[in-house]
Structures are given as C-alpha cells and as structure tokens.
PDB file of C-alpha atoms in Angstrom:
ATOM      1  CA  MET A   1      54.510  15.569 -69.487  1.00 39.00           C
ATOM      2  CA  GLY A   2      56.579  17.402 -66.906  1.00 44.00           C
ATOM      3  CA  LYS A   3      59.761  16.263 -65.221  1.00 48.00           C
ATOM      4  CA  LEU A   4      59.388  15.281 -61.574  1.00 50.00           C
ATOM      5  CA  GLY A   5      61.497  17.087 -58.988  1.00 49.00           C
ATOM      6  CA  ALA A   6      63.417  14.355 -57.100  1.00 48.00           C
ATOM      7  CA  ASP A   7      61.986  11.079 -55.783  1.00 51.00           C
ATOM      8  CA  ALA A   8      59.954   9.418 -53.044  1.00 49.00           C
ATOM      9  CA  SER A   9      62.706   9.963 -50.475  1.00 73.00           C
ATOM     10  CA  MET A  10      61.522  13.535 -50.155  1.00 85.00           C
ATOM     11  CA  ARG A  11      59.075  14.688 -47.505  1.00 89.00           C
ATOM     12  CA  CYS A  12      56.300  17.206 -47.207  1.00 91.00           C
ATOM     13  CA  VAL A  13      57.745  19.969 -45.054  1.00 93.00           C
ATOM     14  CA  HIS A  14      54.426  20.467 -43.261  1.00 91.00           C
ATOM     15  CA  CYS A  15      53.459  16.944 -42.162  1.00 88.00           C
ATOM     16  CA  GLY A  16      56.548  14.864 -42.951  1.00 86.00           C
ATOM     17  CA  THR A  17      54.732  12.501 -45.330  1.00 86.00           C
ATOM     18  CA  PRO A  18      56.904  11.029 -48.127  1.00 88.00           C
ATOM     19  CA  VAL A  19      56.059  12.570 -51.514  1.00 88.00           C
ATOM     20  CA  ALA A  20      56.841  11.459 -55.059  1.00 84.00           C
ATOM     21  CA  ALA A  21      58.125  14.929 -55.997  1.00 84.00           C
ATOM     22  CA  VAL A  22      58.130  18.467 -54.645  1.00 87.00           C
ATOM     23  CA  TYR A  23      57.662  20.055 -58.067  1.00 85.00           C
ATOM     24  CA  VAL A  24      57.015  19.250 -61.716  1.00 85.00           C
ATOM     25  CA  GLU A  25      59.226  20.906 -64.342  1.00 79.00           C
ATOM     26  CA  TYR A  26      57.528  21.504 -67.700  1.00 77.00           C
ATOM     27  CA  SER A  27      60.428  23.439 -69.226  1.00 74.00           C
ATOM     28  CA  PRO A  28      63.608  25.150 -67.938  1.00 73.00           C
ATOM     29  CA  GLY A  29      62.454  27.750 -65.411  1.00 71.00           C
ATOM     30  CA  ASN A  30      58.815  26.680 -65.667  1.00 78.00           C
ATOM     31  CA  ILE A  31      57.833  24.576 -62.663  1.00 82.00           C
ATOM     32  CA  ARG A  32      54.706  23.828 -60.656  1.00 86.00           C
ATOM     33  CA  LEU A  33      55.007  23.027 -56.969  1.00 88.00           C
ATOM     34  CA  SER A  34      53.419  19.734 -55.943  1.00 87.00           C
ATOM     35  CA  GLU A  35      50.837  19.377 -53.197  1.00 88.00           C
ATOM     36  CA  CYS A  36      50.939  16.838 -50.401  1.00 88.00           C
ATOM     37  CA  ALA A  37      48.202  14.221 -50.748  1.00 86.00           C
ATOM     38  CA  LYS A  38      47.804  13.979 -46.955  1.00 88.00           C
ATOM     39  CA  CYS A  39      47.704  17.601 -45.693  1.00 87.00           C
ATOM     40  CA  GLY A  40      46.870  19.387 -48.953  1.00 86.00           C
ATOM     41  CA  PHE A  41      49.583  22.030 -48.568  1.00 91.00           C
ATOM     42  CA  VAL A  42      52.382  22.686 -51.036  1.00 92.00           C
ATOM     43  CA  ALA A  43      54.927  19.942 -50.335  1.00 90.00           C
ATOM     44  CA  ASP A  44      57.958  22.242 -50.197  1.00 91.00           C
ATOM     45  CA  GLU A  45      57.618  25.958 -50.868  1.00 91.00           C
ATOM     46  CA  TYR A  46      61.316  26.461 -50.041  1.00 93.00           C
ATOM     47  CA  VAL A  47      62.136  25.170 -53.530  1.00 89.00           C
ATOM     48  CA  GLU A  48      61.492  28.682 -54.826  1.00 87.00           C
ATOM     49  CA  CYS A  49      63.144  30.503 -51.899  1.00 88.00           C
ATOM     50  CA  GLU A  50      66.660  31.876 -51.559  1.00 89.00           C
ATOM     51  CA  ILE A  51      68.878  30.062 -49.084  1.00 89.00           C
ATOM     52  CA  MET A  52      68.840  33.088 -46.746  1.00 93.00           C
ATOM     53  CA  ILE A  53      65.075  32.672 -46.310  1.00 94.00           C
ATOM     54  CA  VAL A  54      65.692  29.080 -45.254  1.00 93.00           C
ATOM     55  CA  VAL A  55      68.423  30.188 -42.824  1.00 93.00           C
ATOM     56  CA  ILE A  56      66.110  32.786 -41.256  1.00 94.00           C
ATOM     57  CA  ASP A  57      63.388  30.174 -40.784  1.00 95.00           C
ATOM     58  CA  LEU A  58      65.957  27.800 -39.248  1.00 94.00           C
ATOM     59  CA  ILE A  59      66.878  30.496 -36.727  1.00 93.00           C
ATOM     60  CA  LEU A  60      63.150  30.963 -36.034  1.00 94.00           C
ATOM     61  CA  HIS A  61      62.956  27.195 -35.316  1.00 94.00           C
ATOM     62  CA  LYS A  62      60.370  26.443 -37.993  1.00 94.00           C
ATOM     63  CA  PRO A  63      60.064  22.653 -38.430  1.00 94.00           C
ATOM     64  CA  GLU A  64      59.312  23.146 -42.138  1.00 94.00           C
ATOM     65  CA  ALA A  65      62.774  24.604 -42.718  1.00 94.00           C
ATOM     66  CA  TYR A  66      64.410  21.704 -40.866  1.00 94.00           C
ATOM     67  CA  ARG A  67      62.519  19.134 -42.967  1.00 93.00           C
ATOM     68  CA  HIS A  68      63.605  20.939 -46.130  1.00 92.00           C
ATOM     69  CA  ILE A  69      67.284  20.878 -45.081  1.00 90.00           C
ATOM     70  CA  PHE A  70      67.321  17.297 -43.780  1.00 88.00           C
ATOM     71  CA  PHE A  71      65.195  15.509 -46.387  1.00 88.00           C
ATOM     72  CA  ASN A  72      64.764  17.607 -49.540  1.00 88.00           C
ATOM     73  CA  TYR A  73      67.719  19.972 -49.935  1.00 86.00           C
ATOM     74  CA  PRO A  74      70.380  17.219 -50.367  1.00 82.00           C
ATOM     75  CA  LEU A  75      68.316  15.501 -53.087  1.00 82.00           C
ATOM     76  CA  LEU A  76      67.391  18.710 -54.871  1.00 82.00           C
ATOM     77  CA  HIS A  77      71.026  19.770 -55.057  1.00 76.00           C
ATOM     78  CA  LYS A  78      72.456  16.256 -55.481  1.00 72.00           C
ATOM     79  CA  LEU A  79      74.614  16.405 -52.353  1.00 66.00           C
ATOM     80  CA  LYS A  80      76.022  12.871 -52.301  1.00 61.00           C
ATOM     81  CA  MET A  81      78.715  13.614 -49.719  1.00 55.00           C
ATOM     82  CA  LEU A  82      76.419  14.876 -46.960  1.00 60.00           C
ATOM     83  CA  GLN A  83      77.714  12.376 -44.386  1.00 62.00           C
ATOM     84  CA  GLU A  84      81.291  13.542 -44.990  1.00 65.00           C
ATOM     85  CA  PHE A  85      80.087  17.106 -44.462  1.00 71.00           C
ATOM     86  CA  VAL A  86      78.452  16.062 -41.192  1.00 73.00           C
ATOM     87  CA  TRP A  87      81.730  14.599 -39.891  1.00 76.00           C
ATOM     88  CA  LYS A  88      83.480  17.875 -40.688  1.00 79.00           C
ATOM     89  CA  THR A  89      80.679  19.775 -38.961  1.00 80.00           C
ATOM     90  CA  SER A  90      81.027  17.525 -35.904  1.00 81.00           C
ATOM     91  CA  LEU A  91      84.738  18.331 -35.737  1.00 83.00           C
ATOM     92  CA  LEU A  92      83.964  22.059 -35.933  1.00 84.00           C
ATOM     93  CA  VAL A  93      81.395  21.678 -33.138  1.00 85.00           C
ATOM     94  CA  LEU A  94      84.024  19.924 -31.011  1.00 84.00           C
ATOM     95  CA  LEU A  95      86.496  22.777 -31.503  1.00 83.00           C
ATOM     96  CA  LEU A  96      83.870  25.441 -30.807  1.00 84.00           C
ATOM     97  CA  ASP A  97      82.776  23.658 -27.623  1.00 83.00           C
ATOM     98  CA  SER A  98      86.399  23.542 -26.498  1.00 79.00           C
ATOM     99  CA  CYS A  99      86.852  27.265 -27.153  1.00 79.00           C
ATOM    100  CA  LYS A 100      83.605  28.073 -25.350  1.00 78.00           C
ATOM    101  CA  LEU A 101      84.653  26.023 -22.337  1.00 75.00           C
ATOM    102  CA  CYS A 102      87.969  27.865 -22.166  1.00 73.00           C
ATOM    103  CA  LEU A 103      86.282  31.261 -22.539  1.00 69.00           C
ATOM    104  CA  ARG A 104      83.781  30.408 -19.815  1.00 66.00           C
ATOM    105  CA  GLY A 105      86.569  29.255 -17.504  1.00 60.00           C
ATOM    106  CA  VAL A 106      84.547  26.439 -15.966  1.00 51.00           C
ATOM    107  CA  GLY A 107      86.454  23.606 -14.357  1.00 47.00           C
ATOM    108  CA  LYS A 108      90.033  22.741 -15.198  1.00 49.00           C
ATOM    109  CA  THR A 109      90.048  24.244 -18.671  1.00 52.00           C
ATOM    110  CA  ASP A 110      93.176  26.419 -18.652  1.00 60.00           C
ATOM    111  CA  VAL A 111      95.316  25.971 -21.759  1.00 58.00           C
ATOM    112  CA  ARG A 112      98.973  26.658 -20.985  1.00 58.00           C
ATOM    113  CA  TRP A 113     101.152  28.415 -23.552  1.00 58.00           C
ATOM    114  CA  GLU A 114     104.570  28.299 -21.869  1.00 60.00           C
ATOM    115  CA  SER A 115     105.845  25.562 -24.189  1.00 59.00           C
ATOM    116  CA  LEU A 116     104.631  23.465 -27.094  1.00 62.00           C
ATOM    117  CA  SER A 117     104.504  20.261 -25.053  1.00 65.00           C
ATOM    118  CA  LEU A 118     102.544  21.967 -22.252  1.00 61.00           C
ATOM    119  CA  PHE A 119     100.127  23.482 -24.782  1.00 61.00           C
ATOM    120  CA  LEU A 120      99.529  20.127 -26.473  1.00 66.00           C
ATOM    121  CA  SER A 121      99.005  18.455 -23.092  1.00 66.00           C
ATOM    122  CA  THR A 122      96.516  20.985 -21.715  1.00 68.00           C
ATOM    123  CA  ALA A 123      94.688  21.513 -25.025  1.00 70.00           C
ATOM    124  CA  GLY A 124      94.448  17.751 -25.440  1.00 72.00           C
ATOM    125  CA  LYS A 125      92.788  17.426 -22.036  1.00 76.00           C
ATOM    126  CA  VAL A 126      90.222  20.083 -22.955  1.00 78.00           C
ATOM    127  CA  LEU A 127      89.461  18.383 -26.282  1.00 81.00           C
ATOM    128  CA  ALA A 128      89.193  14.987 -24.594  1.00 81.00           C
ATOM    129  CA  LYS A 129      86.831  16.360 -21.948  1.00 83.00           C
ATOM    130  CA  VAL A 130      84.585  18.043 -24.510  1.00 85.00           C
ATOM    131  CA  GLY A 131      84.738  15.068 -26.849  1.00 87.00           C
ATOM    132  CA  LEU A 132      83.780  12.573 -24.151  1.00 90.00           C
ATOM    133  CA  ALA A 133      80.934  14.794 -22.948  1.00 90.00           C
ATOM    134  CA  ASN A 134      79.568  15.128 -26.490  1.00 91.00           C
ATOM    135  CA  VAL A 135      79.842  11.367 -27.024  1.00 92.00           C
ATOM    136  CA  VAL A 136      77.757  10.859 -23.875  1.00 94.00           C
ATOM    137  CA  PHE A 137      75.225  13.374 -25.238  1.00 94.00           C
ATOM    138  CA  LEU A 138      74.964  11.572 -28.587  1.00 91.00           C
ATOM    139  CA  ILE A 139      74.784   8.093 -27.037  1.00 93.00           C
ATOM    140  CA  THR A 140      71.947   9.245 -24.771  1.00 94.00           C
ATOM    141  CA  VAL A 141      70.046  10.707 -27.732  1.00 92.00           C
ATOM    142  CA  LEU A 142      70.495   7.520 -29.767  1.00 89.00           C
ATOM    143  CA  ALA A 143      69.596   5.238 -26.856  1.00 89.00           C
ATOM    144  CA  LEU A 144      66.399   7.113 -26.010  1.00 89.00           C
ATOM    145  CA  ALA A 145      65.434   7.488 -29.671  1.00 85.00           C
ATOM    146  CA  TYR A 146      65.526   3.714 -30.077  1.00 81.00           C
ATOM    147  CA  ALA A 147      64.183   2.813 -26.622  1.00 80.00           C
ATOM    148  CA  LEU A 148      61.259   5.129 -25.952  1.00 70.00           C
ATOM    149  CA  PRO A 149      57.861   3.988 -27.257  1.00 62.00           C
ATOM    150  CA  ASN A 150      55.415   5.979 -29.385  1.00 55.00           C
ATOM    151  CA  LEU A 151      58.041   7.875 -31.335  1.00 54.00           C
ATOM    152  CA  GLY A 152      56.199   7.611 -34.630  1.00 46.00           C
ATOM    153  CA  PRO A 153      56.876   5.716 -37.871  1.00 42.00           C
ATOM    154  CA  HIS A 154      60.309   7.250 -38.442  1.00 48.00           C
ATOM    155  CA  ALA A 155      61.685   6.486 -34.980  1.00 47.00           C
ATOM    156  CA  LYS A 156      64.007   3.805 -36.323  1.00 49.00           C
ATOM    157  CA  SER A 157      66.053   6.306 -38.281  1.00 61.00           C
ATOM    158  CA  LYS A 158      69.649   5.473 -39.046  1.00 72.00           C
ATOM    159  CA  TRP A 159      72.056   6.589 -36.338  1.00 77.00           C
ATOM    160  CA  THR A 160      73.906   8.620 -38.977  1.00 79.00           C
ATOM    161  CA  ASP A 161      70.690  10.540 -39.704  1.00 82.00           C
ATOM    162  CA  LEU A 162      70.272  11.365 -36.023  1.00 85.00           C
ATOM    163  CA  LEU A 163      73.918  12.416 -35.835  1.00 86.00           C
ATOM    164  CA  MET A 164      73.354  14.650 -38.842  1.00 84.00           C
ATOM    165  CA  ALA A 165      70.305  16.216 -37.191  1.00 88.00           C
ATOM    166  CA  VAL A 166      72.164  16.991 -33.954  1.00 91.00           C
ATOM    167  CA  ALA A 167      75.317  18.257 -35.690  1.00 88.00           C
ATOM    168  CA  LEU A 168      73.609  20.513 -38.231  1.00 88.00           C
ATOM    169  CA  SER A 169      71.146  21.888 -35.671  1.00 92.00           C
ATOM    170  CA  SER A 170      74.051  23.055 -33.469  1.00 91.00           C
ATOM    171  CA  TYR A 171      74.711  26.005 -35.783  1.00 89.00           C
ATOM    172  CA  PHE A 172      74.155  28.507 -32.946  1.00 89.00           C
ATOM    173  CA  LYS A 173      77.590  27.510 -31.654  1.00 87.00           C
ATOM    174  CA  MET A 174      79.018  29.638 -34.479  1.00 86.00           C
ATOM    175  CA  PHE A 175      78.399  32.616 -32.180  1.00 84.00           C
ATOM    176  CA  VAL A 176      81.462  31.454 -30.233  1.00 81.00           C
ATOM    177  CA  PHE A 177      83.533  33.127 -32.971  1.00 79.00           C
ATOM    178  CA  ALA A 178      81.991  36.472 -31.934  1.00 78.00           C
ATOM    179  CA  MET A 179      82.828  35.749 -28.281  1.00 76.00           C
ATOM    180  CA  MET A 180      86.492  35.431 -29.246  1.00 72.00           C
ATOM    181  CA  VAL A 181      86.525  38.922 -30.757  1.00 75.00           C
ATOM    182  CA  TRP A 182      84.219  41.102 -28.653  1.00 76.00           C
ATOM    183  CA  GLU A 183      83.585  41.421 -24.946  1.00 73.00           C
ATOM    184  CA  TYR A 184      80.582  39.429 -23.836  1.00 72.00           C
ATOM    185  CA  SER A 185      78.370  38.884 -20.833  1.00 74.00           C
ATOM    186  CA  PRO A 186      78.895  35.646 -18.853  1.00 73.00           C
ATOM    187  CA  LEU A 187      75.260  34.897 -19.662  1.00 80.00           C
ATOM    188  CA  MET A 188      76.100  34.719 -23.360  1.00 82.00           C
ATOM    189  CA  THR A 189      77.406  31.138 -23.127  1.00 81.00           C
ATOM    190  CA  LEU A 190      74.224  30.096 -21.305  1.00 85.00           C
ATOM    191  CA  ILE A 191      72.079  31.743 -23.985  1.00 88.00           C
ATOM    192  CA  ILE A 192      74.017  29.957 -26.723  1.00 88.00           C
ATOM    193  CA  ASP A 193      73.600  26.644 -24.918  1.00 89.00           C
ATOM    194  CA  MET A 194      69.833  27.173 -24.606  1.00 93.00           C
ATOM    195  CA  LEU A 195      69.505  28.108 -28.298  1.00 93.00           C
ATOM    196  CA  VAL A 196      71.492  25.045 -29.338  1.00 94.00           C
ATOM    197  CA  LEU A 197      69.361  22.737 -27.196  1.00 95.00           C
ATOM    198  CA  SER A 198      66.122  24.239 -28.501  1.00 96.00           C
ATOM    199  CA  SER A 199      67.378  23.827 -32.072  1.00 96.00           C
ATOM    200  CA  ASN A 200      68.383  20.224 -31.309  1.00 95.00           C
ATOM    201  CA  THR A 201      64.851  19.646 -30.016  1.00 96.00           C
ATOM    202  CA  VAL A 202      63.238  20.847 -33.250  1.00 96.00           C
ATOM    203  CA  ALA A 203      65.694  18.796 -35.322  1.00 94.00           C
ATOM    204  CA  LEU A 204      64.984  15.623 -33.340  1.00 93.00           C
ATOM    205  CA  LYS A 205      61.241  16.255 -33.528  1.00 92.00           C
ATOM    206  CA  VAL A 206      61.501  16.491 -37.308  1.00 92.00           C
ATOM    207  CA  MET A 207      63.837  13.522 -37.743  1.00 89.00           C
ATOM    208  CA  LEU A 208      61.770  11.199 -35.525  1.00 87.00           C
ATOM    209  CA  ASN A 209      58.424  12.682 -36.613  1.00 85.00           C
ATOM    210  CA  THR A 210      57.394  12.917 -32.973  1.00 86.00           C
ATOM    211  CA  SER A 211      55.985  15.553 -30.628  1.00 88.00           C
ATOM    212  CA  THR A 212      57.855  18.493 -29.135  1.00 91.00           C
ATOM    213  CA  PRO A 213      57.542  17.279 -25.492  1.00 92.00           C
ATOM    214  CA  ILE A 214      59.093  13.888 -26.337  1.00 90.00           C
ATOM    215  CA  ALA A 215      61.921  15.455 -28.348  1.00 92.00           C
ATOM    216  CA  ALA A 216      62.548  18.014 -25.587  1.00 94.00           C
ATOM    217  CA  THR A 217      62.656  15.229 -22.974  1.00 93.00           C
ATOM    218  CA  VAL A 218      65.265  13.313 -24.979  1.00 93.00           C
ATOM    219  CA  ILE A 219      67.454  16.391 -25.466  1.00 95.00           C
ATOM    220  CA  ALA A 220      67.079  17.462 -21.821  1.00 95.00           C
ATOM    221  CA  ALA A 221      68.114  14.000 -20.615  1.00 95.00           C
ATOM    222  CA  ALA A 222      71.112  14.012 -22.968  1.00 95.00           C
ATOM    223  CA  ALA A 223      72.145  17.472 -21.778  1.00 95.00           C
ATOM    224  CA  PHE A 224      71.853  16.330 -18.154  1.00 95.00           C
ATOM    225  CA  PHE A 225      74.126  13.332 -18.668  1.00 95.00           C
ATOM    226  CA  ARG A 226      76.590  15.490 -20.618  1.00 92.00           C
ATOM    227  CA  THR A 227      76.798  17.943 -17.722  1.00 90.00           C
ATOM    228  CA  LEU A 228      77.159  15.059 -15.274  1.00 92.00           C
ATOM    229  CA  CYS A 229      80.016  13.689 -17.394  1.00 90.00           C
ATOM    230  CA  ARG A 230      81.824  17.050 -17.349  1.00 84.00           C
ATOM    231  CA  ILE A 231      81.470  17.332 -13.572  1.00 85.00           C
ATOM    232  CA  SER A 232      82.763  13.782 -13.132  1.00 87.00           C
ATOM    233  CA  ILE A 233      85.802  14.498 -15.323  1.00 80.00           C
ATOM    234  CA  ASP A 234      86.611  17.652 -13.338  1.00 74.00           C
ATOM    235  CA  PHE A 235      86.314  15.661 -10.110  1.00 76.00           C
ATOM    236  CA  VAL A 236      88.643  12.922 -11.367  1.00 72.00           C
ATOM    237  CA  LEU A 237      91.206  15.352 -12.752  1.00 62.00           C
TER     238      LEU A 237
END
C-alpha cells in the first residue's frame, strides 16, 4: 500500500475540488500522481516540477499554478508559518508601494533628507498614505467577497486566506527594485500596476472559486476606492 501525499485540505489545480491526496508514494522516489475524481485530470502535476516552472506559470497567470501555491505547496512542504510569511510580504509590499509612489512623483510624496527629523516626518507621511490606501483596498476586497452573491462554495474563505492571496499575488511589485537602479519610462509604473491587478484577479478567482468577471469586478472596485483614498489624502494634506 502506498503512502498518500498530504490530506483532504489539498485541491485539484484544474477544478479546485478537494482531493484526498495529490500523489501516492510506493517507495522513496517512486510516486504516482493522483487523478481528480471530478474532472479526471491529474490533481497536481506541479508536484514533479521545479519551482521555476511554477514561477513561470504564475507570471503567465495560470490558475493552476495559483491553486498549487495557495492550497497544495504549503502542505507538501510542511510550511506551518505561512501566515507569518504573509505578514512579512505585506510589509514588503507596503515599502515597495511607498518607493514606487516617490519614484512616480504623484501628489505630495517628496521625502526630505535635510535632517533626520524631517526625513522621518516626510517618510512617515508617505508610509501612512500608502498604508491607508492599501487598507482601503483590502477592506473593499473583503467586504465584496463576503457580500456579493453567487461567489461559489468557497466564498466564505477566512479573511487571512484572502489577505494571503492578495499579498502573494502582488509579486510584480518586485520590479520596483529595477526602477530604483535603471532609467525607466513613466509608463512603467502603470504597467506594473496593471500586472499586479491582473494577478490579484486570478488569485481572487482561485481563492473564491468564482468566475473571472466577478473577481475582476471586485479588484477593480477595490482599486477605484484605493485611488479615491489617495486623492482624498492629497487634498487634505
């Protein structure tokens, strides 16, 4: 009798159906991938893939790769501290958003370097502005995810799971590091924003097991209220 790979918390990467295991291990290095009882496809072919293949498919916005990362990868690799990792990722996203806002030069985002107190004051305002805008974005996503009808059987996901989906799917913001080093077109920040939002859409679609139009509507509404929040802060300041 073979050893099952993980437990019923895993999902088929093709249809999102919970599966008892994604593979059966008969001996070390000798495994057989399990099939999904609902769709008939292999439950998770990424089990046998290198992590770079998964990363490439994430960049290509393949829902299967997102399901593997969100549902199966933590259990396969026994990542018990995933929520702590998400909080660290959220902090990195906050810093990258602040840097991007300063590089773009939109609104009152100048950080002054004349003295330590002036730097802390101006940098604090930028961080507060970005932080508040991102909080509005997340609250909108959570509110719509719990309020809109017909979101599928997984719509009542934990708020920490939705936070994880949004934070981890914002990986395109890492390109801000390149903007700090090389000259870039003003359109680059817009392109990064669009890639992040499209990735957020796929992540929300996977996490809520809903359709692309509904997920895109939720993300678009959240992005709208985030932009409105930033404009309001600039007007007040």
